[in-house]
Short mmCIF file of C-alpha atoms and ligand atoms in Angstrom, two decimals:
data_model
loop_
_atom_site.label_atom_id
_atom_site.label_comp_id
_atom_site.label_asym_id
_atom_site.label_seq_id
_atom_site.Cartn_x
_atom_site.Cartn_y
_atom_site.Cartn_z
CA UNK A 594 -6.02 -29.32 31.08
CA UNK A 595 -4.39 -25.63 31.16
CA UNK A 596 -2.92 -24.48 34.37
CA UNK A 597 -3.91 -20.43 34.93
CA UNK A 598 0.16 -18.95 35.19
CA UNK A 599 0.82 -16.59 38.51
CA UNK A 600 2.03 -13.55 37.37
CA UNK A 601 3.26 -10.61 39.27
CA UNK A 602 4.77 -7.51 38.79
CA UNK A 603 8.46 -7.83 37.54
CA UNK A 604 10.99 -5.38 39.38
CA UNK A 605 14.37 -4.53 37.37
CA UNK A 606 13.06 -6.58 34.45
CA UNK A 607 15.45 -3.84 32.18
CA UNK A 608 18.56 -5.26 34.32
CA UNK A 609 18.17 -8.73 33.94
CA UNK A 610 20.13 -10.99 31.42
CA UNK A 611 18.54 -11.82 27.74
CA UNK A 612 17.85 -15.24 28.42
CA UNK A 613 15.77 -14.64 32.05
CA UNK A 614 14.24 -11.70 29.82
CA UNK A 615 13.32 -14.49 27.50
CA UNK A 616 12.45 -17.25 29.74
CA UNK A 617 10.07 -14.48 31.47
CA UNK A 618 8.76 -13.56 27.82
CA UNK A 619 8.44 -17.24 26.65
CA UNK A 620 6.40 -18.02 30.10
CA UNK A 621 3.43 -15.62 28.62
CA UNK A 622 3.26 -18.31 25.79
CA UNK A 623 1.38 -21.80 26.12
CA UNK A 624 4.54 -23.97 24.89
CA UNK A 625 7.04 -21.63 26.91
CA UNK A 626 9.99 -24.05 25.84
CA UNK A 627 9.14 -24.20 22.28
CA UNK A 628 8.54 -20.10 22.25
CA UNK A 629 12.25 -19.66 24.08
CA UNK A 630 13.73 -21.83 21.24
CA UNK A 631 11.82 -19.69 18.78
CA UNK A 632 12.93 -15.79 20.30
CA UNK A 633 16.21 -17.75 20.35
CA UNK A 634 16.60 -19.37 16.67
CA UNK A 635 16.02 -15.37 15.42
CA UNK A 636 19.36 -14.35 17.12
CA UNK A 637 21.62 -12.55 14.47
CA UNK A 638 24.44 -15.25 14.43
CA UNK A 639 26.76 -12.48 14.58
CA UNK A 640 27.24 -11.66 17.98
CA UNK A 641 28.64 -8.14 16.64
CA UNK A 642 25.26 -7.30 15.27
CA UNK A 643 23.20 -9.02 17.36
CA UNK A 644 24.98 -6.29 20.41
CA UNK A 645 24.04 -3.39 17.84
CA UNK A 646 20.58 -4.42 17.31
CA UNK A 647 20.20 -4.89 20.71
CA UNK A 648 21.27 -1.71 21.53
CA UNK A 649 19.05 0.33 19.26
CA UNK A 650 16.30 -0.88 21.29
CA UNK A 651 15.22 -1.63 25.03
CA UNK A 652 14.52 -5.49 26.37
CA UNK A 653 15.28 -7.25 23.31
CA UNK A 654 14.96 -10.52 23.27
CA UNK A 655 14.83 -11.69 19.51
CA UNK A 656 14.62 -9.99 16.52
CA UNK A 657 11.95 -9.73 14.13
CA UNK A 658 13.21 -9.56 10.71
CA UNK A 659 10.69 -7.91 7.56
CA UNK A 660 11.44 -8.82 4.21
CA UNK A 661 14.06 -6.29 2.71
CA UNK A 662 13.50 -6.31 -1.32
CA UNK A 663 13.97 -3.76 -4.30
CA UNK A 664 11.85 -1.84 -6.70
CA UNK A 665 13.80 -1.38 -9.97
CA UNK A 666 13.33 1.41 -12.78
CA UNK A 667 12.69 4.83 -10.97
CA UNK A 668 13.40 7.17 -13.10
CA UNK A 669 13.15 10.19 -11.34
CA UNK A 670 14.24 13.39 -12.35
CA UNK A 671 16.24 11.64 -15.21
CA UNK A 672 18.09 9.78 -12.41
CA UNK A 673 17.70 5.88 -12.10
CA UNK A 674 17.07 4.31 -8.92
CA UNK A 675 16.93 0.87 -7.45
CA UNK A 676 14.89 1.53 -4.40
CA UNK A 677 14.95 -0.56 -1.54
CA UNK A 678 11.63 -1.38 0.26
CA UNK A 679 10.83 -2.82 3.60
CA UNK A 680 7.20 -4.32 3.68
CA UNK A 681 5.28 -7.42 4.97
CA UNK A 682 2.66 -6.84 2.44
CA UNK A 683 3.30 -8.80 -0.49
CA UNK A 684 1.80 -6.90 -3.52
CA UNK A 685 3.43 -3.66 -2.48
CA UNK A 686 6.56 -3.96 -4.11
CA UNK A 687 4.91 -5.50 -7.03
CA UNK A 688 2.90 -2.94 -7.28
CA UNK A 689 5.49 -0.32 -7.29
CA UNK A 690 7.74 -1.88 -9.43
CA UNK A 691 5.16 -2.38 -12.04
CA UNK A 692 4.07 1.31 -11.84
CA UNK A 693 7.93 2.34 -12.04
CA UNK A 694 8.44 0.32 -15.23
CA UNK A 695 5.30 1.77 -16.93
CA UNK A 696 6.42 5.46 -16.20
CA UNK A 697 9.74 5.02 -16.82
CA UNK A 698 9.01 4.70 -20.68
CA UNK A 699 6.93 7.85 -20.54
CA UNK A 700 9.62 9.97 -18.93
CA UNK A 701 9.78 8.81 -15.47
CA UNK A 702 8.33 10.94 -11.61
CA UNK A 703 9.29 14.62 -12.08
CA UNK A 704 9.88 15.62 -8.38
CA UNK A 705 11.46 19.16 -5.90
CA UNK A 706 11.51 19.93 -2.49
CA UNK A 707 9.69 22.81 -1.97
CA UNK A 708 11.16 23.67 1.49
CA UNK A 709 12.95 21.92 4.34
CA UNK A 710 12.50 23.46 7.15
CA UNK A 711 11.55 21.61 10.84
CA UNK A 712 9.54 22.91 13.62
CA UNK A 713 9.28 22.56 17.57
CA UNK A 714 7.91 24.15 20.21
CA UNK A 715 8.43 25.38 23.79
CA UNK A 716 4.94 25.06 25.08
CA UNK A 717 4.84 27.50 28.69
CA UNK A 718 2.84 29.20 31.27
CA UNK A 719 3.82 32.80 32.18
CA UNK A 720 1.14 35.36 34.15
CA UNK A 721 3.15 38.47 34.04
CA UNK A 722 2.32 41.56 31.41
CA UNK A 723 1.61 39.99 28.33
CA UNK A 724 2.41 43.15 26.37
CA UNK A 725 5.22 43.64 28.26
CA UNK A 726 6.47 40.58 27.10
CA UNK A 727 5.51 40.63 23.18
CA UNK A 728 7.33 44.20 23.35
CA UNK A 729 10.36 42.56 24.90
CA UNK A 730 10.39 39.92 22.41
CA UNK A 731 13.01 40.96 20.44
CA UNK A 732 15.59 41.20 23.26
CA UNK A 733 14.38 37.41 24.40
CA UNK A 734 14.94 36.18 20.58
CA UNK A 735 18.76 37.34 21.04
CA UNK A 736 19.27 36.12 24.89
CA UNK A 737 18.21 32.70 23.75
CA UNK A 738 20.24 32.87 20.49
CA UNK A 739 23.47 33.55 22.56
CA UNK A 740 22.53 30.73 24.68
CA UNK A 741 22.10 27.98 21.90
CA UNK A 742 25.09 29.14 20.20
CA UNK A 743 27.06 25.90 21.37
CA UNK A 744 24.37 23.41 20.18
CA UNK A 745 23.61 25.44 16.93
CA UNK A 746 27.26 25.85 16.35
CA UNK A 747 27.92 23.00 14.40
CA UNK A 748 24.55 22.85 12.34
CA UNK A 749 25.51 26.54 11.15
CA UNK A 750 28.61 25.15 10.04
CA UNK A 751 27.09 22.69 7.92
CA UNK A 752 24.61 25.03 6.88
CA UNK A 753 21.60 24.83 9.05
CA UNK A 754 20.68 26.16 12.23
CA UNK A 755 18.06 27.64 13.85
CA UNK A 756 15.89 29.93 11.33
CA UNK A 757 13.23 31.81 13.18
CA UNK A 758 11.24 32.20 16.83
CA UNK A 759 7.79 33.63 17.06
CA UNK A 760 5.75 34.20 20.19
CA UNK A 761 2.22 33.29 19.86
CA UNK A 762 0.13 33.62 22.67
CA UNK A 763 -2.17 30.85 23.13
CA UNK A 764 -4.43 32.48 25.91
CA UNK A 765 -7.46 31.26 23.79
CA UNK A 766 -6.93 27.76 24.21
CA UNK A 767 -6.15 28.35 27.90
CA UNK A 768 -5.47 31.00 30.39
CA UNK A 769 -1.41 32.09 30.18
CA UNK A 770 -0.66 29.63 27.69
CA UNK A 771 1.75 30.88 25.50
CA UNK A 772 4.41 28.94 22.60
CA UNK A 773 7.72 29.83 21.58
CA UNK A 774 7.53 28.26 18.09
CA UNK A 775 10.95 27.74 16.37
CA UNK A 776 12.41 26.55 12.92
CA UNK A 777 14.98 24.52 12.17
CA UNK A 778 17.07 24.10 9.14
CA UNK A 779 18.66 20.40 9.90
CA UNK A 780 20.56 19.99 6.49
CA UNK A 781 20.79 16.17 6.17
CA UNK A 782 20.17 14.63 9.49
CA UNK A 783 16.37 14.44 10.47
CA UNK A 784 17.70 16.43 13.61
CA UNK A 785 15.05 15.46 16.47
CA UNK A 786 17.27 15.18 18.63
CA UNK A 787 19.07 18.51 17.83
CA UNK A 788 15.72 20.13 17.54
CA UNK A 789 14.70 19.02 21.12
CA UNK A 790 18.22 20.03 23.22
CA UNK A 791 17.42 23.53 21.35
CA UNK A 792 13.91 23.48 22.47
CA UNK A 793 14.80 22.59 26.15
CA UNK A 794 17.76 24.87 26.44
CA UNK A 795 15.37 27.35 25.45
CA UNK A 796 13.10 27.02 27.90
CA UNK A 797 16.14 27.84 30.28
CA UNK A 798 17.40 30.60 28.57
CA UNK A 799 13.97 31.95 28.52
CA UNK A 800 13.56 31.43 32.62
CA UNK A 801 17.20 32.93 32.68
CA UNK A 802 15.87 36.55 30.50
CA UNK A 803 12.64 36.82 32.77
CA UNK A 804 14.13 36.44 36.14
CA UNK A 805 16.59 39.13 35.39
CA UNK A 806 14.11 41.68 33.79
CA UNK A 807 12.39 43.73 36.26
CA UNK A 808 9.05 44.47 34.07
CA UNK A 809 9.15 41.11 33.74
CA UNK A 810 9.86 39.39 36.60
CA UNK A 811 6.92 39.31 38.77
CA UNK A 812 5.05 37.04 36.56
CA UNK A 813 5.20 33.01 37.08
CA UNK A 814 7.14 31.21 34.23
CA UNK A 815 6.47 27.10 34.47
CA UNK A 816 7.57 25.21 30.85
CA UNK A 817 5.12 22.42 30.04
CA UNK A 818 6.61 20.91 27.07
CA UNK A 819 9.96 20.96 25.09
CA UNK A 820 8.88 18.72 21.53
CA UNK A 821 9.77 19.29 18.32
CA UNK A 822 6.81 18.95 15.56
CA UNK A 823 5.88 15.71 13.34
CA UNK A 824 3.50 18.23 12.01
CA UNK A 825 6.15 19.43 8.95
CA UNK A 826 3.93 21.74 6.79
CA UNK A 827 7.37 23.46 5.59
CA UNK A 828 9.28 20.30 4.88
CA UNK A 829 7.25 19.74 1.96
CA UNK A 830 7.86 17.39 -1.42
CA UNK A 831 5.92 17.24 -4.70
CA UNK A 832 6.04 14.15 -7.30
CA UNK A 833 3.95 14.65 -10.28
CA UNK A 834 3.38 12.36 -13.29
CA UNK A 835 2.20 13.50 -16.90
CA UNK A 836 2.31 11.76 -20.48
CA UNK A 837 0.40 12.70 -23.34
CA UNK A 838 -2.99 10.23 -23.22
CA UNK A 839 -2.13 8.52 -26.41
CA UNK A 840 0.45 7.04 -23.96
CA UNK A 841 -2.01 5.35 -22.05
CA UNK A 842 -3.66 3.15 -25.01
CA UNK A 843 -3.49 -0.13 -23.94
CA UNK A 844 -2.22 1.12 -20.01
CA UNK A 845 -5.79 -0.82 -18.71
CA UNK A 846 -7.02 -4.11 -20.71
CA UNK A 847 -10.46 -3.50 -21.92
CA UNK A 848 -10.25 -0.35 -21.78
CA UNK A 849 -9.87 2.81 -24.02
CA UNK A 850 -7.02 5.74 -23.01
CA UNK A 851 -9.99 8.33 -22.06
CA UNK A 852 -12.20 5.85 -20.36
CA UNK A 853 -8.94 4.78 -18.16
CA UNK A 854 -8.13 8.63 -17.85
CA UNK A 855 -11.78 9.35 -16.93
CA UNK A 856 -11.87 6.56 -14.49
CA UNK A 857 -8.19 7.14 -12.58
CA UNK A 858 -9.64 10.65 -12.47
CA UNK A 859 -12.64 10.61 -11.23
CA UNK A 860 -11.59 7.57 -8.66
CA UNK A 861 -8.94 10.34 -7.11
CA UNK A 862 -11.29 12.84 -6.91
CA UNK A 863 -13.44 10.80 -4.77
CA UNK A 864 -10.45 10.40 -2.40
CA UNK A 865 -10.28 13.86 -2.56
CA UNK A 866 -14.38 14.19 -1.01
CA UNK A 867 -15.04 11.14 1.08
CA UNK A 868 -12.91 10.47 4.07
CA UNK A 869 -13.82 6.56 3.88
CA UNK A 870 -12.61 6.87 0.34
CA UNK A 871 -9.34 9.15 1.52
CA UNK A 872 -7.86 7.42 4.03
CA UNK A 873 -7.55 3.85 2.16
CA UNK A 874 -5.76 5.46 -0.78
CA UNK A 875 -3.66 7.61 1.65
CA UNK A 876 -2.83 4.07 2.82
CA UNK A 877 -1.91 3.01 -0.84
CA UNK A 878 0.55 5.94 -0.80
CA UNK A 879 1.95 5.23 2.58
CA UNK A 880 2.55 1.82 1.33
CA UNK A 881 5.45 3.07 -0.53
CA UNK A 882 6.40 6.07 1.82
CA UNK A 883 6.93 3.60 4.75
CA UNK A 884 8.74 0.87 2.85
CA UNK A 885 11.60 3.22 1.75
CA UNK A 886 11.34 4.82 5.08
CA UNK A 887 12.07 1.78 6.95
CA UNK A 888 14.27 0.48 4.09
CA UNK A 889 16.30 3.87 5.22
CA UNK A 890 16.18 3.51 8.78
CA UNK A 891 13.60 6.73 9.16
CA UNK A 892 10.86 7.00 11.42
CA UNK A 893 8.21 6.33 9.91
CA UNK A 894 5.46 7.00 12.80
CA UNK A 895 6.88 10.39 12.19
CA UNK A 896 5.84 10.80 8.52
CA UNK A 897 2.70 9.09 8.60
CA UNK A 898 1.70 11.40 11.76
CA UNK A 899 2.80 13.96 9.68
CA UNK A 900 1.05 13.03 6.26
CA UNK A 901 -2.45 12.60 7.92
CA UNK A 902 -2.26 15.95 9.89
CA UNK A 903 -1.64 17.32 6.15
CA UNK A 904 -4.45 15.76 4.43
CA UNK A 905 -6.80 17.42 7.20
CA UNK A 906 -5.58 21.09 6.33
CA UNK A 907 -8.17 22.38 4.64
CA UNK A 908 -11.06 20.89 8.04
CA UNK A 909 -11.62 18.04 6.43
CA UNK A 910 -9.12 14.11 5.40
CA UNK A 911 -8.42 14.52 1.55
CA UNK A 912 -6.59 12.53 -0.78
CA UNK A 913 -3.00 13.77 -0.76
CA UNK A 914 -2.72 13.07 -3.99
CA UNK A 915 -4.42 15.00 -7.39
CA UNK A 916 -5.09 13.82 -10.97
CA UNK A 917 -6.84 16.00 -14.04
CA UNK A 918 -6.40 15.65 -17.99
CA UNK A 919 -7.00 17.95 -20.69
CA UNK A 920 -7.87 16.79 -24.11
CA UNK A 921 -4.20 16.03 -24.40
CA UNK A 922 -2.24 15.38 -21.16
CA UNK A 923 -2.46 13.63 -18.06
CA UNK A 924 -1.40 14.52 -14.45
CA UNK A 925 -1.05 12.74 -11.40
CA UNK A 926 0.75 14.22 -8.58
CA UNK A 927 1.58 13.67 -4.91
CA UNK A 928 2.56 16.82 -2.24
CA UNK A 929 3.37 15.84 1.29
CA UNK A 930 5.07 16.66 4.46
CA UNK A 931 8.32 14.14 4.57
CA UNK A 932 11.04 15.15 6.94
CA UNK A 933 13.73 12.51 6.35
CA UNK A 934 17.37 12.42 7.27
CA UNK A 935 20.50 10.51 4.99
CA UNK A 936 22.96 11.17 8.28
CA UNK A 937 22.79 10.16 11.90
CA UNK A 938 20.23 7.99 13.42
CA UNK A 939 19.29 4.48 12.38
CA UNK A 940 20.57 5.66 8.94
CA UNK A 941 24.05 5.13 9.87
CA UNK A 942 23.82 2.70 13.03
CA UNK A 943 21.70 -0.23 10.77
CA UNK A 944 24.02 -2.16 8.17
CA UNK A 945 21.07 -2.30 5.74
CA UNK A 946 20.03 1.30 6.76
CA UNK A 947 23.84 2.26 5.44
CA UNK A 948 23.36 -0.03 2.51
CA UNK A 949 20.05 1.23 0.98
CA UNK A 950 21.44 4.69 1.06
CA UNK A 951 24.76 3.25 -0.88
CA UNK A 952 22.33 1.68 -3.14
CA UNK A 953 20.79 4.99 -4.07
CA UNK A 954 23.66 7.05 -4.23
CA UNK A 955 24.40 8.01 -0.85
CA UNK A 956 21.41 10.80 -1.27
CA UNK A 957 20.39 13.77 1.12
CA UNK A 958 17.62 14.41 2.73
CA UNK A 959 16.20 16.41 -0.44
CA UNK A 960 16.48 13.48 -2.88
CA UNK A 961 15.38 10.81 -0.22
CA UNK A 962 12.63 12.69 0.12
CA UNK A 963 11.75 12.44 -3.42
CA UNK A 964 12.90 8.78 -3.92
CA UNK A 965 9.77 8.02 -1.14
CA UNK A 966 7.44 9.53 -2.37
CA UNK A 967 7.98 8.72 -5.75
CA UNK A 968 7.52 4.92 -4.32
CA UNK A 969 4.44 6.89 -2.68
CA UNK A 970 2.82 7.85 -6.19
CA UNK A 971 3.68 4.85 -7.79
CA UNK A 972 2.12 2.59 -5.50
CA UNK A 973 -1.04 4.51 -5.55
CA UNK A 974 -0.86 4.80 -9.45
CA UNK A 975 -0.86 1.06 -9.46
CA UNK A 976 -3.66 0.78 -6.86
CA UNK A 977 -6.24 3.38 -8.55
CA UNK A 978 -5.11 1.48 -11.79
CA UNK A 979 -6.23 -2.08 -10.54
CA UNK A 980 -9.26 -0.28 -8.60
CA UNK A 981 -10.50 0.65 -11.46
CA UNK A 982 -9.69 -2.00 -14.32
CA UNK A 983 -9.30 -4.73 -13.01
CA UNK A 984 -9.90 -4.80 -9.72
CA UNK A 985 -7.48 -5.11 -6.70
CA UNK A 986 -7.80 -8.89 -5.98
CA UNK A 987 -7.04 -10.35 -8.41
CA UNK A 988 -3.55 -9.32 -8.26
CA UNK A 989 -3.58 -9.10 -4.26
CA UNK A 990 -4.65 -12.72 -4.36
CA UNK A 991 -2.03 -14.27 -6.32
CA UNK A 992 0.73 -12.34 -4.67
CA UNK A 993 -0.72 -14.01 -1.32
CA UNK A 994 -0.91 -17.43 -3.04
CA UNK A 995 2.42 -18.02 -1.96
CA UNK A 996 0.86 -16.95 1.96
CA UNK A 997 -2.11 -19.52 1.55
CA UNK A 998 0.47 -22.83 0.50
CA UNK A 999 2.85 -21.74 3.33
CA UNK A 1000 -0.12 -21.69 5.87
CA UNK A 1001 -1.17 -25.10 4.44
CA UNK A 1002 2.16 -26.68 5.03
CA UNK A 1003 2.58 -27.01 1.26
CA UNK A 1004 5.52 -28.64 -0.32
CA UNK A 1005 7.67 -26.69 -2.57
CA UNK A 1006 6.74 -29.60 -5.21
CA UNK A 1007 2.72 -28.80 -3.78
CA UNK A 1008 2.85 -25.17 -4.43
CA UNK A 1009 4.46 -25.29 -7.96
CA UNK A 1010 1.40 -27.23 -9.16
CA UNK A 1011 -0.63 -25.20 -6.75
CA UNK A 1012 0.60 -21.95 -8.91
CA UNK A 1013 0.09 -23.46 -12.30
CA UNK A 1014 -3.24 -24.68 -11.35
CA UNK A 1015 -4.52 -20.23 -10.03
CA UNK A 1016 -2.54 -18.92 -12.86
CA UNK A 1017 -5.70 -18.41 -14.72
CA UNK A 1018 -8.26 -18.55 -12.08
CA UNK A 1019 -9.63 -17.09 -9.10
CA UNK A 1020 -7.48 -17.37 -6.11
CA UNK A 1021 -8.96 -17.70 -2.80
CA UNK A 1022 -7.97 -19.44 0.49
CA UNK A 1023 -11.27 -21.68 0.23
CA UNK A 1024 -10.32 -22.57 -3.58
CA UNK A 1025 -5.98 -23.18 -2.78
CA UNK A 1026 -7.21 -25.60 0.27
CA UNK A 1027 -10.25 -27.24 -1.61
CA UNK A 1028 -7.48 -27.75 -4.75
CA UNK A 1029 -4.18 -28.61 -2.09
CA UNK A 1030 -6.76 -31.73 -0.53
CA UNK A 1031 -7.47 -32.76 -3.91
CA UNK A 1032 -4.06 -33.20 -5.00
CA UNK A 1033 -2.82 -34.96 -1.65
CA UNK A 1034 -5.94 -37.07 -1.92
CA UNK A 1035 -4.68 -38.59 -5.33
CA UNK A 1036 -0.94 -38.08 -4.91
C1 MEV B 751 -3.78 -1.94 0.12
O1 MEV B 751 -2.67 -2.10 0.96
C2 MEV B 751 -3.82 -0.55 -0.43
C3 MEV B 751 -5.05 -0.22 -1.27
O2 MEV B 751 -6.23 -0.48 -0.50
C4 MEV B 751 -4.97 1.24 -1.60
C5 MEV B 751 -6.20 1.81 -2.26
O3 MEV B 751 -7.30 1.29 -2.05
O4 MEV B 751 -6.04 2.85 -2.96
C6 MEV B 751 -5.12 -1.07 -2.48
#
């Protein structure tokens, strides 16, 4: 019989020491001594790291380690790159790894950045003369400039900064609602937090102009919101692929270079009409984006928020990526929002954050940006290219054979005969079980 748990409201749970934090955590879980042994067995056995892990975050009480592997052959931009990928999902890196091989003999991703810039804004109430204030704009841009000058400081030196302020007034969307929209230029780092001190200090230095102007003064100031922008639609990347279509004889079995062309192309231009359609293969691109992200220690909430917002530019969730052929050549590119950082952050805090970045050359931001989604394009090459051959399962399912025999408490002796048996048939979880009873049965 199961005993119902009391609970109650924890005070100063933050405060307490990791293992009441875990006994409290493991008492949510039916075998509460076999779940503390378990948060406790994932403990970095370093307590060095273990203290920096459990720093980055808030009420750790384990960690929960991903699989870190590597895509070889990227040829981008002439450049070779082993590119590291963090992913639970086993085909992904198979996937993009395949795809990188198979373009890197018909001259590789072809990639720029075709801007970097960031964006935030001060979001604020003011009911004084609106055209009083638009007129006095200019004078406001340089008050607020002076006062930023010792957070921007340093960013100019390195080259960035802040790059422009507009004032929109937003009295459509509700009465006295106005923005102070600003760019940033944050060279390397992804800069949020720079971005956001500027964005608050701002809203000071904007309280500070209007008390002290007297056309200006009468009217109530209140700032909402200080945030920078995930939406990054001028921290853009492009990734293209193109090879003459003899190139492609032989690139799908059983079928003919046009037919594959014709296929591809017409499969991405469905992405490109039905949201259903869209958002799966935006999914096949994030695959890749988000493995290199987290492989980097990026955020990669940040670019995905981003990436969607993009696809719905135009009123409606497209495909990010395009494909089209002429009688000779064909195309497949990939343009998204992707504001990354190589310094700062997770980047340099994480050992294997530091160590993917070693691995590709200590990069910046521009070429990280391309490296992702370059891992991007090829895993949604490889995904329109089973989609429409082959099919996706087939590969899917033996990649998760390896799942199914661990579920099944296979042996390692088990799951060798176990892949011999599926290598050429259909894999399903019905099929390994059905096959792994058979062969305990007569074993
Ligand atoms: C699976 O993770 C990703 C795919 O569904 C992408 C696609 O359908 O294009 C295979």
């Amino acid at each position: 019989m199961t005993t119902m748990k009391e609970k109650s409201i924890l005070k100063g749970f933050s405060r307490l020491p990791v293992r009441d934090k875990r006994r409290l955590a493991a008492r949510e879980c039916a075998d509460e001594a076999r779940a503390e042994e378990l948060f406790a067995s994932f403990e970095h056995p370093s307590a060095a790291i273990q203290e920096l892990l459990s720093g980055i975050s808030e009420n750790t009480i384990s960690n929960y380690p991903l699989p870190y592997n590597v895509a070889p052959n990227f040829l981008i931009n002439g450049k070779l790159y082993m590119v590291p990928m963090v992913t639970e999902e086993s085909s992904v890196v198979a996937a993009a790894a395949s795809a990188a091989r198979f373009w890197a003999d018909r001259g590789g991703f072809r990639a720029k950045v075709h801007s970097r810039t960031k964006n935030g804004q001060l979001h604020f109430l003011y009911t004084g003369n609106k055209e009083q204030l638009q007129a006095a704009f200019p004078l406001v841009e340089e008050h607020i400039r002076k006062c930023l000058r010792p957070l921007t400081e340093n960013m100019e030196k390195r080259g960035g900064g802040l790059r422009g302020m507009q004032l929109k007034d937003q009295g459509h969307i509700l009465d006295n609602y106005f923005q102070l929209h600003m760019d940033f230029d944050t060279r390397d780092a992804m800069g949020a937090n720079f971005i956001n001190s500027c964005l608050e200090e701002s809203a000071e230095a904007l309280h500070s102009y209007l008390s002290q102007d007297s056309l200006l003064s009468s009217g109530h100031y209140e700032p909402l919101m200080a945030i920078l922008s995930n939406y990054t639609d001028q921290c853009l990347v492009e990734v293209s692929l193109s090879c003459p279509l003899d190139q492609l004889v032989g690139a799908a079995r059983g079928l003919t270079a046009g037919k594959f062309v014709s296929r591809f192309i017409t499969a991405v231009k469905i992405a490109q009409e039905d949201v259903y359609r869209a958002t799966t293969h935006n999914k096949g691109i994030m695959n890749g984006v988000d493995a290199v992200i987290l492989a980097t220690g990026n955020d990669f909430r940040a670019i995905e928020a981003g990436a969607h917002a993009w696809a719905s530019r135009s009123g409606q969730y497209r495909s990010l990526s395009v494909a089209d052929a002429d009688h000779k050549q064909f195309r497949f590119s990939l343009k998204m929002p992707m504001a990354l950082g190589t310094v700062g952050g997770l980047t340099s805090l994480h050992p294997l954050a530091e160590k993917s970045l070693e691995m590709l050359g200590q990069p910046g931001a521009d070429e990280l940006m391309m490296i992702a989604a370059a891992a991007g394009l090829a895993n949604n090459f490889a995904a329109i290219h089973s989609l429409t051959s082959t099919g996706i399962q087939a590969g899917h399912m033996r990649m998760h054979l390896s799942n199914i025999t661990m579920r099944l408490g296979a042996t390692a002796e088990e799951s060798q005969k176990v892949r011999q048996h599926f290598a050429d048939k259909k894999v399903s979880q019905q099929a390994v079980t059905s096959y792994l009873e058979q062969l305990r049965k007569t074993e």
